[in-house]
CSV table of C-alpha atoms in Angstrom, one decimal:
chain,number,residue,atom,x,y,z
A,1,UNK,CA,-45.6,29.0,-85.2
A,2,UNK,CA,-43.4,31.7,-84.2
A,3,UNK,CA,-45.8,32.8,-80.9
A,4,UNK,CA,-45.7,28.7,-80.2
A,5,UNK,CA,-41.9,29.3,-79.7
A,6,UNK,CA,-41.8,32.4,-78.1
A,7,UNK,CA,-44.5,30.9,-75.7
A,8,UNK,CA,-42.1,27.2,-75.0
A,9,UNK,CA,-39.0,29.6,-74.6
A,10,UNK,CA,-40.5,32.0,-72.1
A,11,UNK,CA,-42.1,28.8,-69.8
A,12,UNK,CA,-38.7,26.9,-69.9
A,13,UNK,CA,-36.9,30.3,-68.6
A,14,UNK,CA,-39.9,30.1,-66.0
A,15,UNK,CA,-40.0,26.4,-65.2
A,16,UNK,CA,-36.0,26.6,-64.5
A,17,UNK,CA,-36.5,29.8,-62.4
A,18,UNK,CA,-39.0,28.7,-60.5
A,19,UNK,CA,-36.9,25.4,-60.2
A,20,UNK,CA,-34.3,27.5,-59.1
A,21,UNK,CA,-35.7,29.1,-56.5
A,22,UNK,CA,-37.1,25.9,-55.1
A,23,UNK,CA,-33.7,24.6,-54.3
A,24,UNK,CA,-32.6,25.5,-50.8
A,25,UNK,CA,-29.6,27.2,-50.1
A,26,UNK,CA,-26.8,25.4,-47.7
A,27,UNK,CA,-23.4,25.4,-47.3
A,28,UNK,CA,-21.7,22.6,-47.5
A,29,UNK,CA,-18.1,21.5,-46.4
A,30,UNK,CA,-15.6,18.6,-47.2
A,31,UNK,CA,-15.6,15.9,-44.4
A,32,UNK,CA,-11.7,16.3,-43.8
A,33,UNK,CA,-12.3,20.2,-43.2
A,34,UNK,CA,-14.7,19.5,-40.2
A,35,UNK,CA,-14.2,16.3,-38.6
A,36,UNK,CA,-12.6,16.8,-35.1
A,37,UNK,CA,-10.6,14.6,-33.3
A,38,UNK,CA,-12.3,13.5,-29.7
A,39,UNK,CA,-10.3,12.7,-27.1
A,40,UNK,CA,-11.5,9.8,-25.1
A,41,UNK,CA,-10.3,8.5,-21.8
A,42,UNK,CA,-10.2,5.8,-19.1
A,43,UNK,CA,-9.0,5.6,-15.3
A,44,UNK,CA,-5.5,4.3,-15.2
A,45,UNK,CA,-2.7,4.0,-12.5
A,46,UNK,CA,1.3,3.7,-12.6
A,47,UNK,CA,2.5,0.0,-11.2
A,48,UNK,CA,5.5,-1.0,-11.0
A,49,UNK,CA,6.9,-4.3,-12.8
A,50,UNK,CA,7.4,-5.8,-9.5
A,51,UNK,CA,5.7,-5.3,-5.4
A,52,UNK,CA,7.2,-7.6,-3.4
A,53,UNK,CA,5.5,-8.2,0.0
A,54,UNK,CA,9.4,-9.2,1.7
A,55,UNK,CA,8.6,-11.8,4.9
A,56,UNK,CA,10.5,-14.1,6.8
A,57,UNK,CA,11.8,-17.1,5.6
A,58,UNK,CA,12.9,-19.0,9.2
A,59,UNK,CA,11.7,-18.9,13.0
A,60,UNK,CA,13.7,-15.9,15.0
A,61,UNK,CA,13.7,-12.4,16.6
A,62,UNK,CA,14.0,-10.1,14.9
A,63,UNK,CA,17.5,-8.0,15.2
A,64,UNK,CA,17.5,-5.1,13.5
A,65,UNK,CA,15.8,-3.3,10.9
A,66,UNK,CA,18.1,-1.3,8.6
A,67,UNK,CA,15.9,0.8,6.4
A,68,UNK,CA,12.6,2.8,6.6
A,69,UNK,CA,9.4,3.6,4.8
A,70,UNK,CA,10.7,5.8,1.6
A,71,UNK,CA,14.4,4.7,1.7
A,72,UNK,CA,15.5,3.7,-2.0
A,73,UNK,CA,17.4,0.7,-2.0
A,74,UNK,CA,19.7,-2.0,-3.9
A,75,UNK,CA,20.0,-5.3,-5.0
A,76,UNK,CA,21.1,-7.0,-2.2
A,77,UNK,CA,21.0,-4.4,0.5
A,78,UNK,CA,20.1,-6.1,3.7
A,79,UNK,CA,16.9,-5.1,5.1
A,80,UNK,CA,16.3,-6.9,8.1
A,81,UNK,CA,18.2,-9.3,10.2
A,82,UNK,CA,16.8,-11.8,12.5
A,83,UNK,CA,18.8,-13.5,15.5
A,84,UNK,CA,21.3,-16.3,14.2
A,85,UNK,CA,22.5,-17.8,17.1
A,86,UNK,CA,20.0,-21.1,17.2
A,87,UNK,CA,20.3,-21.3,13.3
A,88,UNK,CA,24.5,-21.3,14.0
A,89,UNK,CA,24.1,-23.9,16.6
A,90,UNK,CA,22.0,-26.2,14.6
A,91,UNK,CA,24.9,-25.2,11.7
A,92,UNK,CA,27.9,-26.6,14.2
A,93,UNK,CA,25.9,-29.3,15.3
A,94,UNK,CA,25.9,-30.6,11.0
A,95,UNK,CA,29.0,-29.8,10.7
A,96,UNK,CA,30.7,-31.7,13.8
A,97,UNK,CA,28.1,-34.8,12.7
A,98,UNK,CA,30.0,-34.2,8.9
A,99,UNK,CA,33.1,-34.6,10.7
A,100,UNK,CA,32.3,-37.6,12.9
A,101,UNK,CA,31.0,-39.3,9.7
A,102,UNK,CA,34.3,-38.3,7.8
A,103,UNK,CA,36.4,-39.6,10.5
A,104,UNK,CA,34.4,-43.4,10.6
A,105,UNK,CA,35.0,-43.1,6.5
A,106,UNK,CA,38.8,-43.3,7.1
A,107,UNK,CA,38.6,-45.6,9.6
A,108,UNK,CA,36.6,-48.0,6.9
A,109,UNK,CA,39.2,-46.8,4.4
A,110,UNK,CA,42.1,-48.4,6.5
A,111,UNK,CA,40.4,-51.4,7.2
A,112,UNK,CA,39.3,-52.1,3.7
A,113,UNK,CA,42.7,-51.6,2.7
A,114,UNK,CA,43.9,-54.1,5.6
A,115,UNK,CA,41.4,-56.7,4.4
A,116,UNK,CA,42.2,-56.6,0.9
A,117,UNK,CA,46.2,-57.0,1.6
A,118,UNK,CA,44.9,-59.8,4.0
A,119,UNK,CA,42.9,-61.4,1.1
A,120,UNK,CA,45.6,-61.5,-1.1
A,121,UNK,CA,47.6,-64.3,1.5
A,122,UNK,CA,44.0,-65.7,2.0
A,123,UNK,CA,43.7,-64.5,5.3
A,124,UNK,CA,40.3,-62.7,5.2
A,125,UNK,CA,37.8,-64.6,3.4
A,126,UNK,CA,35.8,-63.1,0.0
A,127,UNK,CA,32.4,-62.7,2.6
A,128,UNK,CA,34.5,-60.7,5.1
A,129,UNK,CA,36.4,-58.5,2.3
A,130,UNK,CA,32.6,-57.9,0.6
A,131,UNK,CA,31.2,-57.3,4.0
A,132,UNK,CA,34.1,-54.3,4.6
A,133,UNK,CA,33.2,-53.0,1.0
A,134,UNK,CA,29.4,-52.7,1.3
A,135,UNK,CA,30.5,-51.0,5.3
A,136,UNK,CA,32.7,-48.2,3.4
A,137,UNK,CA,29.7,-47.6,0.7
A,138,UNK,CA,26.9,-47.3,3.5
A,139,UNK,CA,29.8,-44.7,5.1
A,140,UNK,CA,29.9,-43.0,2.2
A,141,UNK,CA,26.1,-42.8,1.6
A,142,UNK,CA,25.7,-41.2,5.1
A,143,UNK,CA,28.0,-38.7,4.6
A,144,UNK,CA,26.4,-37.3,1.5
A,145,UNK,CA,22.8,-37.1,3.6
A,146,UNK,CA,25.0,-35.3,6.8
A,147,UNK,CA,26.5,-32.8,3.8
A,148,UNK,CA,23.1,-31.7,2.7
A,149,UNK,CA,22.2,-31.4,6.1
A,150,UNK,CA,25.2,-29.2,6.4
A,151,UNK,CA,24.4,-27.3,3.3
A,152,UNK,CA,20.7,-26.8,4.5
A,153,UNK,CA,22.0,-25.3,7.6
A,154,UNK,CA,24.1,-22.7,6.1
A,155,UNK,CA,20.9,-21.9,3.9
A,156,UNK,CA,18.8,-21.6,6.7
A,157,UNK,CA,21.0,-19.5,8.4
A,158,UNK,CA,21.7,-17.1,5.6
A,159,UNK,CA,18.1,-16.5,5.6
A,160,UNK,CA,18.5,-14.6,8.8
A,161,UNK,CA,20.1,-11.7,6.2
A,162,UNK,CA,16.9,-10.8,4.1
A,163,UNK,CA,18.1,-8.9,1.2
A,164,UNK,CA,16.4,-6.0,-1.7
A,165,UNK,CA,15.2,-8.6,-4.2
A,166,UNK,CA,16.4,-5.6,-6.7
A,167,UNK,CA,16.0,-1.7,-6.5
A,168,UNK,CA,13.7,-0.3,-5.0
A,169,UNK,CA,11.7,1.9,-2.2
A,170,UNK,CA,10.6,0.9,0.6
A,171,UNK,CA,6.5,1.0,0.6
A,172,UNK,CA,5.9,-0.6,4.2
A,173,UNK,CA,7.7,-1.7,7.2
A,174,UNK,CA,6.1,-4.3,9.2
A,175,UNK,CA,9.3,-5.5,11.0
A,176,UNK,CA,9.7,-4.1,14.5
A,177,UNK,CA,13.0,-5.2,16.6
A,178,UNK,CA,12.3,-7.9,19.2
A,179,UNK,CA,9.4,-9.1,17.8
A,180,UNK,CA,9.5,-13.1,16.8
A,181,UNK,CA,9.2,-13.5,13.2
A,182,UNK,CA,7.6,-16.2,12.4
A,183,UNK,CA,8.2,-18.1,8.7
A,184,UNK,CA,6.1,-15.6,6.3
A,185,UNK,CA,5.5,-13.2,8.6
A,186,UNK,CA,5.8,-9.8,6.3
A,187,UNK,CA,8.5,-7.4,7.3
A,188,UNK,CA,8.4,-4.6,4.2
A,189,UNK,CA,6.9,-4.2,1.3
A,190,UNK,CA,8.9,-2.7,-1.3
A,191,UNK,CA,8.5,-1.7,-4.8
A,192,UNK,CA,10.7,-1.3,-7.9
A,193,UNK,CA,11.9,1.6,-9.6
A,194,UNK,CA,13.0,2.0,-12.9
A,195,UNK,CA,10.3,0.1,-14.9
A,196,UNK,CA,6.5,1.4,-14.5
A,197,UNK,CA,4.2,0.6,-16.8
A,198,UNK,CA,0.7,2.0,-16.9
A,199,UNK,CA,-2.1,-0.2,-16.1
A,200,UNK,CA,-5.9,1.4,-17.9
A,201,UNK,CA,-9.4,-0.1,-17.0
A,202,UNK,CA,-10.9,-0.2,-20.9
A,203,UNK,CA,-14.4,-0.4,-21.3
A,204,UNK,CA,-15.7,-3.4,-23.6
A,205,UNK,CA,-16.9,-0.7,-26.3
A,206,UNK,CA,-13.7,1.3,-26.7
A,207,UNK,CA,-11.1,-1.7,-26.8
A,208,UNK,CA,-10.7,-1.3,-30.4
A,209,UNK,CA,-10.4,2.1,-30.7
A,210,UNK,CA,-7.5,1.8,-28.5
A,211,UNK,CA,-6.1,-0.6,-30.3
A,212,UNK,CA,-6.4,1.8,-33.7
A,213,UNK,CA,-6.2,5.2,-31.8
A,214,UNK,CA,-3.2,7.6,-31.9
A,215,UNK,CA,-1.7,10.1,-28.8
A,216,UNK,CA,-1.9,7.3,-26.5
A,217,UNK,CA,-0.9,9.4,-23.4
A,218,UNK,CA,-1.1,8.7,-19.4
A,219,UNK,CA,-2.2,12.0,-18.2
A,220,UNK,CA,-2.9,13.5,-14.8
A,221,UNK,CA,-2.9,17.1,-13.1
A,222,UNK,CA,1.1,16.8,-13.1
A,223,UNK,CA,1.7,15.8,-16.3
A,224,UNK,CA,1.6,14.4,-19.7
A,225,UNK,CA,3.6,10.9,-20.6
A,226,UNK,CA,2.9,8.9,-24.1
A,227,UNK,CA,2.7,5.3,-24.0
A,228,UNK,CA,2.5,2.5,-26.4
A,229,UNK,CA,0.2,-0.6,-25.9
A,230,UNK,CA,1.8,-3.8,-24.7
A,231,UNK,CA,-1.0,-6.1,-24.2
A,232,UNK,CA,-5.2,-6.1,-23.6
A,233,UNK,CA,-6.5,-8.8,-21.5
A,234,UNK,CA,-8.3,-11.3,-23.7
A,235,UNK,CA,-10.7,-11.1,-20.4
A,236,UNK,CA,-13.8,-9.4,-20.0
A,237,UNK,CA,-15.0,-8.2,-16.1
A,238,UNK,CA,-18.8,-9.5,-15.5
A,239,UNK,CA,-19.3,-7.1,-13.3
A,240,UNK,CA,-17.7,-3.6,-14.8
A,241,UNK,CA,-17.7,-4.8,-18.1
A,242,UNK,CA,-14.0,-3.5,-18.9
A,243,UNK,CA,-10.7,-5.0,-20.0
A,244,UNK,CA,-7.8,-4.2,-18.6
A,245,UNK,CA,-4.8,-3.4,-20.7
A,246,UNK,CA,-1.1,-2.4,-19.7
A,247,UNK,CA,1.1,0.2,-21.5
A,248,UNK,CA,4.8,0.7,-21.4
A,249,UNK,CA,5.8,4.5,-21.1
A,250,UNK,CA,7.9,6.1,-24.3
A,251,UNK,CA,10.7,8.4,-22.9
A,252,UNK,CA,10.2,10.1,-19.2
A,253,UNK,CA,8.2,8.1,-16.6
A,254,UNK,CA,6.2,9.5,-13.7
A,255,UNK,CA,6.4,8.0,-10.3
A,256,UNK,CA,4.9,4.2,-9.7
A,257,UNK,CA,0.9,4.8,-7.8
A,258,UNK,CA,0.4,7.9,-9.6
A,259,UNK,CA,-3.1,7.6,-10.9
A,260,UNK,CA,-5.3,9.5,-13.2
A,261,UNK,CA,-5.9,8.5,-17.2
A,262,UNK,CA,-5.3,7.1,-20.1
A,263,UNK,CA,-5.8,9.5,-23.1
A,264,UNK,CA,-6.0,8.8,-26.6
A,265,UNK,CA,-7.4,10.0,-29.9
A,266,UNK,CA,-10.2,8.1,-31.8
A,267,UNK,CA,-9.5,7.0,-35.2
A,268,UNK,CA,-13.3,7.9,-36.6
A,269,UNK,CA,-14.1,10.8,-38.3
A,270,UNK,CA,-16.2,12.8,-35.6
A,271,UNK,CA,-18.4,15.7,-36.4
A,272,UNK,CA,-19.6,18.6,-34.0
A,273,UNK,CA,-23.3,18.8,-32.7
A,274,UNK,CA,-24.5,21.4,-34.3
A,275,UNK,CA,-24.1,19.1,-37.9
A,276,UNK,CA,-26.3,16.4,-36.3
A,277,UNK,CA,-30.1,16.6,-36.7
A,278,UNK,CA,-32.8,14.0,-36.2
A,279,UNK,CA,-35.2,12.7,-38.9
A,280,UNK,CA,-37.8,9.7,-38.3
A,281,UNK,CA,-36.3,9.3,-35.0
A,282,UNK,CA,-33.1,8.6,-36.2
A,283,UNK,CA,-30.2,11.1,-35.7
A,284,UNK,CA,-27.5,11.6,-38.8
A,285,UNK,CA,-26.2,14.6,-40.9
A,286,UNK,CA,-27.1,15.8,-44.5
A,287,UNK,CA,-24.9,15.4,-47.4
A,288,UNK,CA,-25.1,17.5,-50.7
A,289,UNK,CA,-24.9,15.3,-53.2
A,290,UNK,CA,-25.6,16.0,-57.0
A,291,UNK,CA,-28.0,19.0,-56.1
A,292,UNK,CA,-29.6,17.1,-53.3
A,293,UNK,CA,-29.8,16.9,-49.7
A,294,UNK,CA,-29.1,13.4,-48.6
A,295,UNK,CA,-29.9,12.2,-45.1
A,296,UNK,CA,-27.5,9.9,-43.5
A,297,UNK,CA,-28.3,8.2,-40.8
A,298,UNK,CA,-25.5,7.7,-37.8
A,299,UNK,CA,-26.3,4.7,-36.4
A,300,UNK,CA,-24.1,5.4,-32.7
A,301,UNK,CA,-24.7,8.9,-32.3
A,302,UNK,CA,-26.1,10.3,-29.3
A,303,UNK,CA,-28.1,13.6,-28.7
A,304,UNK,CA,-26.1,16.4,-27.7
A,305,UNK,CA,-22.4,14.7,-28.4
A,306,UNK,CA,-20.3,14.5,-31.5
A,307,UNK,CA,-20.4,11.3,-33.4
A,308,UNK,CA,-18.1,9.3,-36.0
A,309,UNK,CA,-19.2,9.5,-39.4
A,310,UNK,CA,-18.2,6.6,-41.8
A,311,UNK,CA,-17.9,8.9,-44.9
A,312,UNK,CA,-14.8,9.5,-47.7
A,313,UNK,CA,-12.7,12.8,-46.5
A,314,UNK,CA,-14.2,14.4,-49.9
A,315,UNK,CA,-17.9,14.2,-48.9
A,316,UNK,CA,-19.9,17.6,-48.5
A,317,UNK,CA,-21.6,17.7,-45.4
A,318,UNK,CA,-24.3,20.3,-45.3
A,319,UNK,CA,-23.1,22.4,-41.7
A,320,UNK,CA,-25.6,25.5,-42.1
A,321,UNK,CA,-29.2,25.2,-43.9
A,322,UNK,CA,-29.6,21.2,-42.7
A,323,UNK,CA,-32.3,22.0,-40.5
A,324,UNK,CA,-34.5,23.4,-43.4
A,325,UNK,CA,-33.7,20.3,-45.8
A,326,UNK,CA,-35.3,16.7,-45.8
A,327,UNK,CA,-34.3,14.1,-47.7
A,328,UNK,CA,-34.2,13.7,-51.4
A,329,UNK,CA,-34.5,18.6,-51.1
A,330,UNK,CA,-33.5,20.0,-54.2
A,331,UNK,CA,-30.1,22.3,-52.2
A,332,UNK,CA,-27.5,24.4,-53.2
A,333,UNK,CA,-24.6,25.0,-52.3
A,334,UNK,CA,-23.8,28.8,-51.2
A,335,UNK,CA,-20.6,29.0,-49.9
């Protein structure tokens, strides 16, 4: 009885150091001491909130032209001036026709007066009094059409004066003195200043992680600016298969038509390449989990680039031994 024991305790030691010795040795990590934060990134340019194309608004020569390509201007600077003088003819013209008309309205004033005193002794019949009444109205009609005629006139002519819509620089000048402008012809092009916002071309695929990302940032070789989303087109592009989305800047702003891109951190936990390894075709990492190697397969990762891993931060991810394990490998952990 007693060699029967000696012989069961001697093959357990055996059976649990050869069991030991089967188990592979890894090292394993926590998820949230590894995972990396990738950067993506797409194209994006600077626009301002408003390019106006500025063009004429009336028929005339052009003046003068009072700025240049680059000058900054304001609100209400004038630009350009075209020649007035048919515009202030056509304006004299109303206005003597406004004053012919006032002049018949007291003439139909003074004989409507007449007729009524005249009534009142029965010398002007009811017809004839009505008939000087409905004259003085139709006078008074008229001269409301000759004042907007009036009024038109002084707007076309204050058209001649084209004025900055708001501030701004001067992107173009198309405007060249003596040269007839006709209505629309453009005569600059100028752009706001003070309110850029940054305009990003987003691929279909990464439209949600720019909606949860963090370190939004427009970035180019002269500098680094964060934004903050405003809006994402609800519009996808057939042919590039992006959306476009528009970001207002936090703090300093670079200059409007500066291009380069939109930066911004992904949300997923990402792991290097060198934790990735393929099994059955399918590429994924190795978890130790209750003295075992576990194979997890990453269903968007690519060969050679880090990938997100949809894990808890406490996981163990095997990051040296996982090429020797396959799943369901009895593993240790040796760190």
């Amino acid at each position: 009885m007693a060699n029967r024991t000696i012989f069961f305790v001697l093959w357990l030691a055996f059976t649990m150091g050869a069991s030991a010795q089967e188990a592979i040795r890894v090292v394993a990590e926590p998820l949230v001491g590894i995972k990396q934060n990738v950067t993506a990134k797409a194209p994006a340019q600077v626009i301002s909130s408003n390019e106006a194309a500025i063009a004429a608004e009336v028929d005339a020569v052009v003046a003068s032209v009072n700025v240049e390509v680059s000058d900054t201007v304001k609100k209400g600077t004038v630009l350009v001036e075209l020649d007035s003088r048919d515009l202030e003819l056509q304006l004299a013209q109303a206005e003597a026709n406004l004053a012919a008309q006032q002049a018949r309205i007291q003439r139909g004033e003074v004989r409507l007066k007449r007729a009524r005193e005249l009534a009142k002794s029965q010398f002007v019949s009811e017809d004839e009094l009505l008939e000087r009444e409905t004259d003085l109205e139709v006078l008074l009609a008229d001269r409301r059409v000759v004042q907007v005629s009036v009024a038109s006139a002084k707007r076309e002519l204050n058209k001649t004066r084209v004025l900055a819509p708001f501030d701004g620089v001067i992107l173009t000048r198309d405007a060249q003195v003596g040269a007839f402008a006709n209505r629309s012809t453009p005569l600059l092009t100028l752009v706001e200043i003070g309110r850029p916002r940054l305009l990003a071309q987003i691929s279909n695929g990464d439209v949600e992680s720019v909606r949860r990302g963090f370190n939004l940032a427009f970035q180019n070789e002269s500098g680094h600016w964060p934004v903050q989303l405003k809006e994402i087109a609800q519009v996808v592009n057939n042919r590039t298969r992006v959306q476009s989305a528009r970001f207002d800047f936090i703090g300093e702003q670079p200059l409007a038509g500066s291009t380069g891109y939109l930066v911004w951190d992904r949300p997923e936990n990402v792991v290097s390449t060198t934790m990735i390894v393929r099994r059955d075709n399918r590429l994924g990492v190795f978890t130790l989990e209750n003295g075992k190697a576990v194979f997890h397969h990453l269903p968007g990762a690519q060969e050679g680039r880090p990938a997100a891993v949809n894990l808890p931060d406490d996981t163990l991810i095997i990051v040296r031994g996982q090429q020797r394990v396959q799943d369901g490998d009895a593993a240790v952990n040796a760190r």
